[in-house]
Short mmCIF file of C-alpha atoms in Angstrom, two decimals:
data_model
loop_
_atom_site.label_atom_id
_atom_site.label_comp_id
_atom_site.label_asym_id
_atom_site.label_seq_id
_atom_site.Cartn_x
_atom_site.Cartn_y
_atom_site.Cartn_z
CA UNK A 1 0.00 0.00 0.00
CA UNK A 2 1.40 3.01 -1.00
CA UNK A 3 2.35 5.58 1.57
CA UNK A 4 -0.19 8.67 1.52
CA UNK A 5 0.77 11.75 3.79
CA UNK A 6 -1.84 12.99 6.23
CA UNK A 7 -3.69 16.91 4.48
CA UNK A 8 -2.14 19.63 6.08
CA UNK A 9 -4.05 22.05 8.09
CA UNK A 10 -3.30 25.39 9.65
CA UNK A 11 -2.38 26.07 12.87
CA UNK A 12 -4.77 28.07 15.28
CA UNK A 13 -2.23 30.42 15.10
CA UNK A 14 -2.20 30.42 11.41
CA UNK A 15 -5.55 30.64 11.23
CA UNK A 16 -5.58 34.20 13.57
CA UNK A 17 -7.07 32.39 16.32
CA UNK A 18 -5.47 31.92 19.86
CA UNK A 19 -3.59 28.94 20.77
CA UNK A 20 -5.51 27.26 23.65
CA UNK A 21 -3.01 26.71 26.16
CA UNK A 22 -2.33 23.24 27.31
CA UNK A 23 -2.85 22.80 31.12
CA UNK A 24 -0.15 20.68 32.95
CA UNK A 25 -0.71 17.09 32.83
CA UNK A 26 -2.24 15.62 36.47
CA UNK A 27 0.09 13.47 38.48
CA UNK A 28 -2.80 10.32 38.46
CA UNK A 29 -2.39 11.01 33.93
CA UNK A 30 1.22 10.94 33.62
CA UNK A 31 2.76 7.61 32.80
CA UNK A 32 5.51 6.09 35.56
CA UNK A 33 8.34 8.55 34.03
CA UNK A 34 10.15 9.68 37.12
CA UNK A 35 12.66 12.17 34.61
CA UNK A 36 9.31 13.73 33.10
CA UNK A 37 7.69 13.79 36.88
CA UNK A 38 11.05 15.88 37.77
CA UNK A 39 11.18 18.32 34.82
CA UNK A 40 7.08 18.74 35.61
CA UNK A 41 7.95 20.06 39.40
CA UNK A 42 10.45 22.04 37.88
CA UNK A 43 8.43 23.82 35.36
CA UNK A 44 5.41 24.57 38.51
CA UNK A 45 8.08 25.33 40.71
CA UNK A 46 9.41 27.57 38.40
CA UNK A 47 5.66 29.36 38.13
CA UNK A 48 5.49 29.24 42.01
CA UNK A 49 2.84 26.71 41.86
CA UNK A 50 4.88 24.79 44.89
CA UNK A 51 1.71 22.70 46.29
CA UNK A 52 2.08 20.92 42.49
CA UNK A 53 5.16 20.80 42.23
CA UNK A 54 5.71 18.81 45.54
CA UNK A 55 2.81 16.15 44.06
CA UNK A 56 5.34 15.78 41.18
CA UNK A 57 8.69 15.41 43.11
CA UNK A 58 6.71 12.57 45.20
CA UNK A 59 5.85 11.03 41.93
CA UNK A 60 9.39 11.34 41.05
CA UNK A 61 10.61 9.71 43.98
CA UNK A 62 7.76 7.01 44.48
CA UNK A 63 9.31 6.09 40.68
CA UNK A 64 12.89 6.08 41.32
CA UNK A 65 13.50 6.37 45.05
CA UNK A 66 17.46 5.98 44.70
CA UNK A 67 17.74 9.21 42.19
CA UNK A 68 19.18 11.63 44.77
CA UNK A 69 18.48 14.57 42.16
CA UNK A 70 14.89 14.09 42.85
CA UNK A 71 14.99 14.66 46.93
CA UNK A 72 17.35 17.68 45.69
CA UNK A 73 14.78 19.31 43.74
CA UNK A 74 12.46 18.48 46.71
CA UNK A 75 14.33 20.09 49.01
CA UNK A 76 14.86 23.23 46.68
CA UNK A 77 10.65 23.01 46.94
CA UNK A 78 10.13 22.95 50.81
CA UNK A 79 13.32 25.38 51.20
CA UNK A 80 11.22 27.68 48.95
CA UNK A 81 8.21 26.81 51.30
CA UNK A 82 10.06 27.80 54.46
CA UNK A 83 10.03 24.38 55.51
CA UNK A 84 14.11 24.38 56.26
CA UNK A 85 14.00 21.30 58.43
CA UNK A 86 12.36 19.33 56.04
CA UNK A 87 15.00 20.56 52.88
CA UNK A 88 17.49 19.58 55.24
CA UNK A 89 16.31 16.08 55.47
CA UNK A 90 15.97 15.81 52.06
CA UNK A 91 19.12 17.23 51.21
CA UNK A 92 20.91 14.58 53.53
CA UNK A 93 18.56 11.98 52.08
CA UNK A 94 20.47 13.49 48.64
CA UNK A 95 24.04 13.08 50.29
CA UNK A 96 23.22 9.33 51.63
CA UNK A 97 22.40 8.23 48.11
CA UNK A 98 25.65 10.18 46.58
CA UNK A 99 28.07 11.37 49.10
CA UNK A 100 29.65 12.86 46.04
CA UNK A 101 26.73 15.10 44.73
CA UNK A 102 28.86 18.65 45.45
CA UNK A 103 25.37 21.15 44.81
CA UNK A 104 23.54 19.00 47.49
CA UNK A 105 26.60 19.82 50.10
CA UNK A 106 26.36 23.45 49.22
CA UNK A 107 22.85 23.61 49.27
CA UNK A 108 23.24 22.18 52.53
CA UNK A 109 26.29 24.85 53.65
CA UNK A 110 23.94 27.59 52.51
CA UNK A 111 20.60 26.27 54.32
CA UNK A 112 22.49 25.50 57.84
CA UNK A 113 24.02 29.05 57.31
CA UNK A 114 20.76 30.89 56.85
CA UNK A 115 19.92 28.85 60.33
CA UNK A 116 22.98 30.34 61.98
CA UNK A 117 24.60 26.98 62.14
CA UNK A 118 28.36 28.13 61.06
CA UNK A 119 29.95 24.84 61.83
CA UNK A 120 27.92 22.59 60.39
CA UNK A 121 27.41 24.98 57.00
CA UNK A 122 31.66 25.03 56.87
CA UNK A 123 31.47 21.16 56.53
CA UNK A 124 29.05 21.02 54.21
CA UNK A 125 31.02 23.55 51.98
CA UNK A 126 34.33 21.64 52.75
CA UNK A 127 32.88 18.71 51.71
CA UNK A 128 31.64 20.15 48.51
CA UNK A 129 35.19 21.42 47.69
CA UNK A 130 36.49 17.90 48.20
CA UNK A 131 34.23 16.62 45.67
CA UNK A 132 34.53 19.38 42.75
CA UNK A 133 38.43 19.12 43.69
CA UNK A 134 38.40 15.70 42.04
CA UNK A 135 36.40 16.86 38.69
CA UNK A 136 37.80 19.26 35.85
CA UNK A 137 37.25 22.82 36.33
CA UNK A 138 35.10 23.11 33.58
CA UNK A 139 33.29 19.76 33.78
CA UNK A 140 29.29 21.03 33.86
CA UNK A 141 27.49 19.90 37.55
CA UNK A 142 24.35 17.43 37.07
CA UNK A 143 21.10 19.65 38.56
CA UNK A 144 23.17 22.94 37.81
CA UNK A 145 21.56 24.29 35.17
CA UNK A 146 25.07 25.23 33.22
CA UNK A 147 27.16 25.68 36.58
CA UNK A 148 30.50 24.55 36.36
CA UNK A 149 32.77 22.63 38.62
CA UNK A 150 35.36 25.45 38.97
CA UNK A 151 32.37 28.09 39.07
CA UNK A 152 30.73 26.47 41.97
CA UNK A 153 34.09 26.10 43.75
CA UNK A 154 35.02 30.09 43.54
CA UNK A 155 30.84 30.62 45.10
CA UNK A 156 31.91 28.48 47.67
CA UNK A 157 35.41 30.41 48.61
CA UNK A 158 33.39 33.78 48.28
CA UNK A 159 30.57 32.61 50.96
CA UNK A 160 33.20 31.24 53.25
CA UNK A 161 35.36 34.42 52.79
CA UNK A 162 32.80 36.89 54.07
CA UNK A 163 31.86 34.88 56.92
CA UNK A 164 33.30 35.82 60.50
CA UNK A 165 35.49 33.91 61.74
CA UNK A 166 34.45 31.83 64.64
CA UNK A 167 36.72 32.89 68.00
CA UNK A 168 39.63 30.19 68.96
#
């Protein structure tokens, strides 16, 4: 049978008429895709629509529940929700599935340094150094959006530069 193309038609758009716009899929829609459930919560995160974004980042997780990008993203979510305890959970939830996952120690630096913890946010941030130490400078950091290994580690010297030092 020979192959016959599907007729053409005009856009909306083309036509002068408004696109509709497409809402965002529902969690209970969305096939078991835990990398499309993650780029969803970052899309409504991104819009400030954090309630739906945290249904996606579960849906994430409850598909791949050893993917420590997923509990970073959550705990970007709850840290945006003033829910610091929680991010810090999920951050260390991030760090016990990859010890080696440098934005997930800084994260973690910055978050227990917004809580006035000093000590514990100069570990986190010396830990993070350790990591990027052992990666090429311009080697591009998974969950960075374009950051780079050698980029992250001068962020890291300027935060722990202007902070006072504790007294011997």
């Amino acid at each position: 049978m020979p192959f016959v193309p599907e007729p053409i038609t005009p856009s909306a758009e083309h036509r002068g008429e408004a696109a509709a716009v497409e809402p965002s899929p529902s969690p209970a829609r969305t096939p078991d895709d835990p990398g499309e459930h993650a780029r969803t919560a970052r899309h409504c995160a991104g819009e400030g629509r954090l309630g739906e974004a945290l249904e996606w980042c579960a849906k994430a997780i409850a598909a791949d529940r050893l993917d420590p990008a997923h509990y970073y993203l959550l705990a970007a979510i709850q840290q945006e929700q003033g829910q610091l305890d929680t991010a810090a959970q999920s951050l260390a939830r991030a760090l016990y599935l990859d010890a080696d996952f440098a934005l997930a120690h800084f994260a973690l630096g910055n978050l227990r340094l917004s809580q006035g913890r000093r000590r514990d946010a100069e570990r986190h941030f010396a830990n993070a150094l350790a990591v990027l130490r052992a990666r090429a400078q311009d080697e591009i950091l998974p969950e960075a959006d374009g950051l780079t290994v050698g980029r992250l580690a001068e962020i890291i010297a300027s935060v722990r530069a202007i902070q006072p030092r504790a007294a011997a």
